[in-house]
Tab-separated table of C-alpha atoms and ligand atoms in Angstrom:
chain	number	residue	atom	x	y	z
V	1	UNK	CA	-24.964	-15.830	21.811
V	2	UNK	CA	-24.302	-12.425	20.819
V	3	UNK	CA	-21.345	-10.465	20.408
V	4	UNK	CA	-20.111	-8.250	23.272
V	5	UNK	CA	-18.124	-5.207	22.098
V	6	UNK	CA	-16.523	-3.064	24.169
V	7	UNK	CA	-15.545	0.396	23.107
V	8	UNK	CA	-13.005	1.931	25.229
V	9	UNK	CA	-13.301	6.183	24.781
V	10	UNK	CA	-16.949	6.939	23.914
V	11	UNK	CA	-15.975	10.328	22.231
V	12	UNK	CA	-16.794	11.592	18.897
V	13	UNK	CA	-15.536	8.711	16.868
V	14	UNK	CA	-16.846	5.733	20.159
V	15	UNK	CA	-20.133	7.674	19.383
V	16	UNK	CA	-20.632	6.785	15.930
V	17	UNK	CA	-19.266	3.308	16.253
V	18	UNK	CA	-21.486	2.464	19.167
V	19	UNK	CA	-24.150	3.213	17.463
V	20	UNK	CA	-23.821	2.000	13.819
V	21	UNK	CA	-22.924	-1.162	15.631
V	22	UNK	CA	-26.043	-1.134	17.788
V	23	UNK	CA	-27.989	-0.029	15.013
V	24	UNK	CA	-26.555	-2.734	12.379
V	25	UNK	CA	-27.133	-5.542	15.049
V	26	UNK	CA	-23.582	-6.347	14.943
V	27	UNK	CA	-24.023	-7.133	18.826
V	28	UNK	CA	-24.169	-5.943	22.487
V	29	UNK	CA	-22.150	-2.953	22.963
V	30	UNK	CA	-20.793	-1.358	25.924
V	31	UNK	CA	-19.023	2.203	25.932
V	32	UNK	CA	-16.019	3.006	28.240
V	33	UNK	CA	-14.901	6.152	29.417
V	34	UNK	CA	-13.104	7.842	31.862
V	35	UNK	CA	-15.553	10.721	32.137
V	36	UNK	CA	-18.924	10.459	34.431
V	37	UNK	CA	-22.054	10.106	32.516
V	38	UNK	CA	-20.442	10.280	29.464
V	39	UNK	CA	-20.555	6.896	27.954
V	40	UNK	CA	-24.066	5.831	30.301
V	41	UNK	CA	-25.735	8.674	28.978
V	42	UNK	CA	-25.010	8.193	25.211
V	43	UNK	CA	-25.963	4.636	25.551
V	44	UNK	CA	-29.301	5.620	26.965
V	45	UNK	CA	-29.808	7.563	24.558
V	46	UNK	CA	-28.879	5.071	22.028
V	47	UNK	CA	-31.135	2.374	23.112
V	48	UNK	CA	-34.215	4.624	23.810
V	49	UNK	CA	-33.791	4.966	19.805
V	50	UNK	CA	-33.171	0.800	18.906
V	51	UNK	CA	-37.192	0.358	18.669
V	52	UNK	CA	-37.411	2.439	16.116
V	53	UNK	CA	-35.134	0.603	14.179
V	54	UNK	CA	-35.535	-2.617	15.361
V	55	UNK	CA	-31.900	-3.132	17.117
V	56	UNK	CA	-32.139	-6.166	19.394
V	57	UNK	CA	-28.934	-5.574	21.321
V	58	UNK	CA	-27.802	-4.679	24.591
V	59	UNK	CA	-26.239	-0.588	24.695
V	60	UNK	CA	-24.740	0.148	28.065
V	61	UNK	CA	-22.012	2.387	29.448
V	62	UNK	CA	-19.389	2.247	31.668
V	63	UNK	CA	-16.787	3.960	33.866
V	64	UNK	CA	-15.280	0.872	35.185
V	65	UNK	CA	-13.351	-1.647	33.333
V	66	UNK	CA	-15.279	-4.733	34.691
V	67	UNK	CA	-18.081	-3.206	32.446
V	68	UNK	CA	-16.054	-4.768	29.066
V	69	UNK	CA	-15.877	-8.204	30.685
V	70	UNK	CA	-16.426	-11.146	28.280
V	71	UNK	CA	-15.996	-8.477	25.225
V	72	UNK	CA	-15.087	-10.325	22.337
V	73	UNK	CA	-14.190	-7.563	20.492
V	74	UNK	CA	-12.832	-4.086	21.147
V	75	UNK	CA	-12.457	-0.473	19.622
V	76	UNK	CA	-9.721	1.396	21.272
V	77	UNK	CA	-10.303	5.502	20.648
V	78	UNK	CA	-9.660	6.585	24.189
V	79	UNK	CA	-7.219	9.856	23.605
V	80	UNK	CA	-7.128	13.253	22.430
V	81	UNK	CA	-7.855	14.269	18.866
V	82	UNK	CA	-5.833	16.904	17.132
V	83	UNK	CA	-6.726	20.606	16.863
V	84	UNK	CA	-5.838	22.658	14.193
V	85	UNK	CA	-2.265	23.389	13.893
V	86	UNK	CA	-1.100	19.934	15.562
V	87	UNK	CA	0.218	16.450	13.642
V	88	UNK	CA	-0.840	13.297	15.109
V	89	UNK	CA	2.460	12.855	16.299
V	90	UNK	CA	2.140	15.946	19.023
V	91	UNK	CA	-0.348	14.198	20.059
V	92	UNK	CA	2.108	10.950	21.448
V	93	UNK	CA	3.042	12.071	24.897
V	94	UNK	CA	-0.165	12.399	26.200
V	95	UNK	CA	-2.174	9.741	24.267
V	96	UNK	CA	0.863	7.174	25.477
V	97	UNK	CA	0.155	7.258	28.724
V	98	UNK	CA	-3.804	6.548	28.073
V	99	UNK	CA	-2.880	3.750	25.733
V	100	UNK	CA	-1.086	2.137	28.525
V	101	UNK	CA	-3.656	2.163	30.749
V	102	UNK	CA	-6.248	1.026	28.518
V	103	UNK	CA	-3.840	-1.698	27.523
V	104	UNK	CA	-3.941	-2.757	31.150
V	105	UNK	CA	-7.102	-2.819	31.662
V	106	UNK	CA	-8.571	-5.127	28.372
V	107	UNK	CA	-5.720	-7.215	29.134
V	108	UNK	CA	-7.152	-7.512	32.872
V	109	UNK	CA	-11.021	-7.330	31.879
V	110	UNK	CA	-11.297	-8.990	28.026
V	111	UNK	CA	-8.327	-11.029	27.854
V	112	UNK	CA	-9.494	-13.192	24.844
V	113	UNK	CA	-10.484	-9.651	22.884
V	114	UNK	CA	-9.967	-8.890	19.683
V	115	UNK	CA	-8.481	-5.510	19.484
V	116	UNK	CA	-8.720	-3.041	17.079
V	117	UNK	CA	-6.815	0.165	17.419
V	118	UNK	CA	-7.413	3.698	16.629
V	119	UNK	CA	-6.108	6.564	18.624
V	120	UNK	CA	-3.588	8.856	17.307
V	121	UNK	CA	-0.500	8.510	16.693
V	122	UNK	CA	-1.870	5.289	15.606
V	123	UNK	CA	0.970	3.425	14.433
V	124	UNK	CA	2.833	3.851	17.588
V	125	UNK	CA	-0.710	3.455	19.635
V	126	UNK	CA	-1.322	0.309	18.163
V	127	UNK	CA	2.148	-1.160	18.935
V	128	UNK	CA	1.959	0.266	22.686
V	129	UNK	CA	-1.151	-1.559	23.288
V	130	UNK	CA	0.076	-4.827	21.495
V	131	UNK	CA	3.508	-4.151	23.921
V	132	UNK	CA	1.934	-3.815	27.116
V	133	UNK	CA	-1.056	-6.475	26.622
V	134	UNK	CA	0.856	-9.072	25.705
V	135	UNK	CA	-1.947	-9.865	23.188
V	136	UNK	CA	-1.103	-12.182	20.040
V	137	UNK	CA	-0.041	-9.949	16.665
V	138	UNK	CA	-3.335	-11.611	15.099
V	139	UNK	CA	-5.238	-9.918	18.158
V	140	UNK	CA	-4.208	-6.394	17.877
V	141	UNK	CA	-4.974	-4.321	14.661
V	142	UNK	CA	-5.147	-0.936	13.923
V	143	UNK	CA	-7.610	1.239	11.844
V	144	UNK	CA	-5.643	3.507	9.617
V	145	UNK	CA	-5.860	2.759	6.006
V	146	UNK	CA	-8.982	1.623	5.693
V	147	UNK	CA	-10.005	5.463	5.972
V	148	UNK	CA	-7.283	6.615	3.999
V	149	UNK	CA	-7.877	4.617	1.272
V	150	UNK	CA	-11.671	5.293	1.512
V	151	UNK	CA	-10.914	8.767	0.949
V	152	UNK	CA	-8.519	8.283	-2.203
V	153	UNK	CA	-11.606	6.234	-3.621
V	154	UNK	CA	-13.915	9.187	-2.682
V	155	UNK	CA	-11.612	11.620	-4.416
V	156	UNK	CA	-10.989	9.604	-7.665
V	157	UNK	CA	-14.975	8.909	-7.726
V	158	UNK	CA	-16.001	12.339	-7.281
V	159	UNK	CA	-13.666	13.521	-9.817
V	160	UNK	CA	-14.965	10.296	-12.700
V	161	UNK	CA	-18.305	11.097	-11.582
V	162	UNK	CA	-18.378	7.592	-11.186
V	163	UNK	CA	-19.824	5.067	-8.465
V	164	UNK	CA	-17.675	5.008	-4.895
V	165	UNK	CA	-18.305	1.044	-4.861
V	166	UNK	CA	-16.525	1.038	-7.838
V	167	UNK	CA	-13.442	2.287	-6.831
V	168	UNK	CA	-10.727	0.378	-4.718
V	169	UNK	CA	-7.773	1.861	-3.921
V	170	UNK	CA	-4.477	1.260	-1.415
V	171	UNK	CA	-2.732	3.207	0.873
V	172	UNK	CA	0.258	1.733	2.977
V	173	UNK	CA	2.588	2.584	5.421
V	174	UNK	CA	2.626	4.860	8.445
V	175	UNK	CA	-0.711	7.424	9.146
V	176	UNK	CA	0.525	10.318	8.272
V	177	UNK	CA	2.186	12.756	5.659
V	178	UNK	CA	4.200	10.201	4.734
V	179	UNK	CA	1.852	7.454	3.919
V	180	UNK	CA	2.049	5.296	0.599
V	181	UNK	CA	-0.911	6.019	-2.248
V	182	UNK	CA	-0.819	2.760	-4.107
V	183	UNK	CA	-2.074	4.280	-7.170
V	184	UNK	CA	-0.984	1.370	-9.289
V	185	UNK	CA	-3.041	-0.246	-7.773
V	186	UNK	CA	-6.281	1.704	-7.655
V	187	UNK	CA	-8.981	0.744	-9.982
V	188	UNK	CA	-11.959	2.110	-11.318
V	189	UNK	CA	-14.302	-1.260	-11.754
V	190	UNK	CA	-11.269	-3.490	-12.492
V	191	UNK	CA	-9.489	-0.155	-14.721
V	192	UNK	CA	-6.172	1.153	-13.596
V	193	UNK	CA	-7.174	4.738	-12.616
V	194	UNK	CA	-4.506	6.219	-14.498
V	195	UNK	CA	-6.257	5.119	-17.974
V	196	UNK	CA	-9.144	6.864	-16.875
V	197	UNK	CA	-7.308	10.028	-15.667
V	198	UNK	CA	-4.113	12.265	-15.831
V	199	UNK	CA	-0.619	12.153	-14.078
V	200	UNK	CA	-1.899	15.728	-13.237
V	201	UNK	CA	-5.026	15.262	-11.762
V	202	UNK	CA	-3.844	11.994	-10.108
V	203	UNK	CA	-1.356	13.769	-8.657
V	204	UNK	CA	-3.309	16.173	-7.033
V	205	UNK	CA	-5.449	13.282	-5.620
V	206	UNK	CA	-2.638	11.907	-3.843
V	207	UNK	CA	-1.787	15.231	-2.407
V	208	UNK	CA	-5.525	15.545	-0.979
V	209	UNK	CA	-5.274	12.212	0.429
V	210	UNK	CA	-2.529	12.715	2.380
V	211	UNK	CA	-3.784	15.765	3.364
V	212	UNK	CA	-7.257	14.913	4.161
V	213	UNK	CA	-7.041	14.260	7.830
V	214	UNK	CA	-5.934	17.781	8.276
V	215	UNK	CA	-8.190	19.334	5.726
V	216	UNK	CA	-11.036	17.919	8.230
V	217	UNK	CA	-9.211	19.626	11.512
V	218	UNK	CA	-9.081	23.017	9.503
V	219	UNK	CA	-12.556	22.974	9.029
V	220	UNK	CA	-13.788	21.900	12.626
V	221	UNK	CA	-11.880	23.444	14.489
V	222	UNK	CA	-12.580	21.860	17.615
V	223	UNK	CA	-11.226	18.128	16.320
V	224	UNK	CA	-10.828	15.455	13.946
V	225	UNK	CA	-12.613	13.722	11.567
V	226	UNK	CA	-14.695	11.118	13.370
V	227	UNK	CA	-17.722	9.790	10.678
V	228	UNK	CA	-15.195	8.033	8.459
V	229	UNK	CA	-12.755	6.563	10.773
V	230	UNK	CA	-16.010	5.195	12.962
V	231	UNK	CA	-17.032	3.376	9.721
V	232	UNK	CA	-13.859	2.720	8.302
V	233	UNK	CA	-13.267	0.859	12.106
V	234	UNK	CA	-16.888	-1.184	11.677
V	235	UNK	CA	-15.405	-2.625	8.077
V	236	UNK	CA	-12.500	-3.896	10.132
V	237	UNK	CA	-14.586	-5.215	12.535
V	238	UNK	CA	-17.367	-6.717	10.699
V	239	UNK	CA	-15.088	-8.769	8.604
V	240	UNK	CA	-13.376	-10.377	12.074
V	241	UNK	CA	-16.816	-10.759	13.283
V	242	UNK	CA	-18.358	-12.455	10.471
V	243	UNK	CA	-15.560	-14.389	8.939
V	244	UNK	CA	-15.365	-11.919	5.810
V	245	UNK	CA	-11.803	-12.605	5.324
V	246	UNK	CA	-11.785	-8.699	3.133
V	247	UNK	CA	-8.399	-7.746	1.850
V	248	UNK	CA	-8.143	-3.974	3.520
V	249	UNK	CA	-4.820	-2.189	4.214
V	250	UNK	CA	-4.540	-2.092	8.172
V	251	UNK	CA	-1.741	-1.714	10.918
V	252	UNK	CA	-0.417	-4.755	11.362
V	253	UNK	CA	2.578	-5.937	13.234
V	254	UNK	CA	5.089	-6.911	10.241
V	255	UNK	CA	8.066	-9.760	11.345
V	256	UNK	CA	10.274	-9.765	8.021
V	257	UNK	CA	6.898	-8.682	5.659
V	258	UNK	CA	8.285	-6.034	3.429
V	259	UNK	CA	11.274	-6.059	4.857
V	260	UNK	CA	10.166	-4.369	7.697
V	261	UNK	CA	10.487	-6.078	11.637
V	262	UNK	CA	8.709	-5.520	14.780
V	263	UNK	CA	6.703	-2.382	13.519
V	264	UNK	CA	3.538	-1.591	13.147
V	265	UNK	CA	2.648	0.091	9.736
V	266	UNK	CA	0.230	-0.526	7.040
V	267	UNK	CA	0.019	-2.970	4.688
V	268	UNK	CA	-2.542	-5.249	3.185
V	269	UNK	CA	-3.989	-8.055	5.252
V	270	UNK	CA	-6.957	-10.761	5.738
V	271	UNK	CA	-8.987	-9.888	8.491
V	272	UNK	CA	-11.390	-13.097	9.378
V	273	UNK	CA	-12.380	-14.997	12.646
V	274	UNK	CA	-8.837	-15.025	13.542
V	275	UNK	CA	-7.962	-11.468	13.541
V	276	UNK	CA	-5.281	-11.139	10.783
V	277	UNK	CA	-4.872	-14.113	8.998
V	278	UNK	CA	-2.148	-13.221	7.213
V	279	UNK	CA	-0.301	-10.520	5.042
V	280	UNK	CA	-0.365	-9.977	1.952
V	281	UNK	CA	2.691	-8.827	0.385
V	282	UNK	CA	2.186	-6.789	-3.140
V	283	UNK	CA	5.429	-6.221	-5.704
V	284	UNK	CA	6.493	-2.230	-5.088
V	285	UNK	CA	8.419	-0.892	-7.851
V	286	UNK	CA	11.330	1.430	-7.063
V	287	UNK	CA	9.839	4.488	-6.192
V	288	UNK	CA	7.022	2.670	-4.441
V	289	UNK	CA	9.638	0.956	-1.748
V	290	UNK	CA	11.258	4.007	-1.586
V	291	UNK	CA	8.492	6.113	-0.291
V	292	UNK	CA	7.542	3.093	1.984
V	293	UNK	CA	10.831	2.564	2.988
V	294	UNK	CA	10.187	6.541	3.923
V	295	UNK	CA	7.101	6.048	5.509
V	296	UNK	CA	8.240	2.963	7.664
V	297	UNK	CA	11.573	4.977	9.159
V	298	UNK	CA	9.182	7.753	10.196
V	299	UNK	CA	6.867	4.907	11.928
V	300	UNK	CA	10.115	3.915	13.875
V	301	UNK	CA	11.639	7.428	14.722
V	302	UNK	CA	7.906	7.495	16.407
V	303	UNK	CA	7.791	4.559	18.223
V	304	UNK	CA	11.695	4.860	19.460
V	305	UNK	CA	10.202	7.663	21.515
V	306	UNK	CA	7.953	5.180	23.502
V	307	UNK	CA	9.578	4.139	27.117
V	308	UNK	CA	7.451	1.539	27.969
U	401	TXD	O1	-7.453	6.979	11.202
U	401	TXD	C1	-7.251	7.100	12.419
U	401	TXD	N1	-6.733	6.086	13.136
U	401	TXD	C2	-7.584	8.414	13.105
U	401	TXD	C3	-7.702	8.280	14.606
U	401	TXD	C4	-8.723	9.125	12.493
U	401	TXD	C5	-9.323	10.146	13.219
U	401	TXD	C6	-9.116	10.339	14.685
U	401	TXD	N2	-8.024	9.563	15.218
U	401	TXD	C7	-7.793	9.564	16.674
U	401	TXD	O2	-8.784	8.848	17.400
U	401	TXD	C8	-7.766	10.920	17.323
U	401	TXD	O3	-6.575	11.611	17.011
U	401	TXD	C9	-7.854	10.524	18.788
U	401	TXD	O4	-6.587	10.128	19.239
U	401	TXD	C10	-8.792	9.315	18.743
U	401	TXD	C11	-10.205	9.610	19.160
U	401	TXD	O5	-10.706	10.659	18.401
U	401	TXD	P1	-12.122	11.327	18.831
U	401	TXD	O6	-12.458	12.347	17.808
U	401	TXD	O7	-13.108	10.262	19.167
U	401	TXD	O8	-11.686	12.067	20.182
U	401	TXD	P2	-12.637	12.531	21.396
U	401	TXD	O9	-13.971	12.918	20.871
U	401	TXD	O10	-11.825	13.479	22.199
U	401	TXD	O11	-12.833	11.176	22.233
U	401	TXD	C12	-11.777	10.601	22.951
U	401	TXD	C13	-12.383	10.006	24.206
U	401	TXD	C14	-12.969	11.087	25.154
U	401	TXD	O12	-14.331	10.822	25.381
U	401	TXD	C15	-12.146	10.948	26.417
U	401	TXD	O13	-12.879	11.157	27.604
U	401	TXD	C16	-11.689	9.511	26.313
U	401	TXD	O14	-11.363	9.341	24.951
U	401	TXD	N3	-10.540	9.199	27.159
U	401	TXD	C17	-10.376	8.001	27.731
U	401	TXD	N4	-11.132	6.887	27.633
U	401	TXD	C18	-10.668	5.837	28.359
U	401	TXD	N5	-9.534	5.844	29.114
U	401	TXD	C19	-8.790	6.958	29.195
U	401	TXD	N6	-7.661	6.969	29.959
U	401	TXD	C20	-9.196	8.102	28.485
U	401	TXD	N7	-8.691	9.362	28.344
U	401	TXD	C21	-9.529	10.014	27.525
């Protein structure tokens, strides 16, 4: 039996996912969206192209929410993206009020779902849709630092000229200006990056990091980055789907974990069959809880905003 995934908003970023997940056989996918023709016609598209390589799955769209039912997984990206001069957090009013619905409806239409969340502002997205579907904590994810920790490792490994596999790296807290570079704990092939590089250059690194979202929205123009969250989404969801049981830093829904209750923010967890497993809870030195700390009020100031 095959997986069904559902993928509610089949814009720039459902694009990709639906089909890297087509494409990696990860399982049957079907693409939701509120405009006509949108998500059937990329699907058509998409499975016109599995022969050539060799996808066995099932690529359908949809404008109705009965489409997603039996979906054991699903990618929430229904919203609008930024545009160049905008935070994510402008973005709250209007992408509330989709989150809601779309709540509603996999609640109604994939009720067993695993849920993995990434619209913007996703920190306060992710705790809307766990609000208003009810859904088990270990049920409802979201994708944040997965990608911003994927671009930290980028940065460090273009500037060591070194391997991308070989760097890990750790970013925590809310998505967005004020999120948390671990950089104690980034590693270059088991070596704390800052033997391998200065306080300087490091520095600067964590500067781009935080800035990178933005950096992408400057150079568009017309949206967001969409490549790396797609596949930094698919990590997530490969390791629920297969049991990996991967350490990555995600949105997840802390009750007394770093101090922190009934929010949302990032932090490191096991993602497996069961969703998140658990959280893992890493010693912050002083100036490391205090930027957290930081981070985390800025994640609430966001979500007290939301009248459900
Ligand atoms: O790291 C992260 N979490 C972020 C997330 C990284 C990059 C982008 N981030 C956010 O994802 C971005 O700020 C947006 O809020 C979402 C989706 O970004 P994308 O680039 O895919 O936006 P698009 O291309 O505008 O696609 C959004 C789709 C579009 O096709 C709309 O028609 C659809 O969402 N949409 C809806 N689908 C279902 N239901 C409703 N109500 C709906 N409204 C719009």
């Amino acid at each position: 039996m095959r997986n069904k995934i559902a993928l509610i908003g089949g814009g720039n970023i459902g694009g990709v996912l639906a089909e890297q997940i087509a494409y990696r056989e990860l399982g049957d996918v079907v693409i939701f969206d509120v405009v006509e023709g949108l998500p059937q016609g990329k699907a058509l598209d998409m499975a016109e192209g599995a022969p050539v390589v060799g996808a066995d799955v099932r690529i359908s769209g949809t404008n109705s929410y009965e489409g997603i039912a039996g979906a054991n997984l699903v990618i929430v990206t229904a919203g609008l993206a930024r545009k160049p001069g905008m935070s994510r957090d402008d973005l709250l009013a209007t992408n509330l009020k989709i989150m809601k619905q779309v709540a509603e409806g996999v609640r109604d239409h994939a009720p067993d779902a695993y849920v993995i969340v990434v619209s913007n502002p996703l920190d306060a997205m992710v705790y809307t849709f766990k609000e208003v579907s009810g859904f088990p904590k270990n049920r409802v994810v979201g994708m944040a630092g997965v990608l911003d920790s994927t671009r930290l490792r980028s940065f460090v490994a273009w500037e060591l000229d070194v391997s991308v596999e070989d760097v890990t790296a750790l970013v925590l807290g809310g998505h967005g200006d004020t999120m948390v570079p671990l950089v104690r704990y980034c590693t270059v092939a088991g070596i704390p990056v800052d033997r391998l590089l200065s306080a300087e250059k490091i520095n600067a690194i964590v500067e781009r990091t935080k800035a990178a979202g933005g950096e992408v929205v400057a150079l568009l123009k017309t949206g967001s980055a969409f490549v790396s969250p797609a596949v930094s989404a698919i990590s997530m969801a490969e390791s629920i789907l297969k049991d990996k049981k991967r350490v990555l830093a995600c949105a997840c829904l802390c009750e007394g974990e770093y101090g922190v209750d009934g929010l949302y923010v990032g932090v490191p967890c096991v993602l497996g069959a069961a969703g998140v497993e658990r959280i893992i809870e890493v010693e912050l030195n002083a100036e490391e809880q205090k930027m957290f700390d930081a981070s985390v009020e800025h994640v609430r100031t966001l979500v007290e905003q939301i009248q459900l």
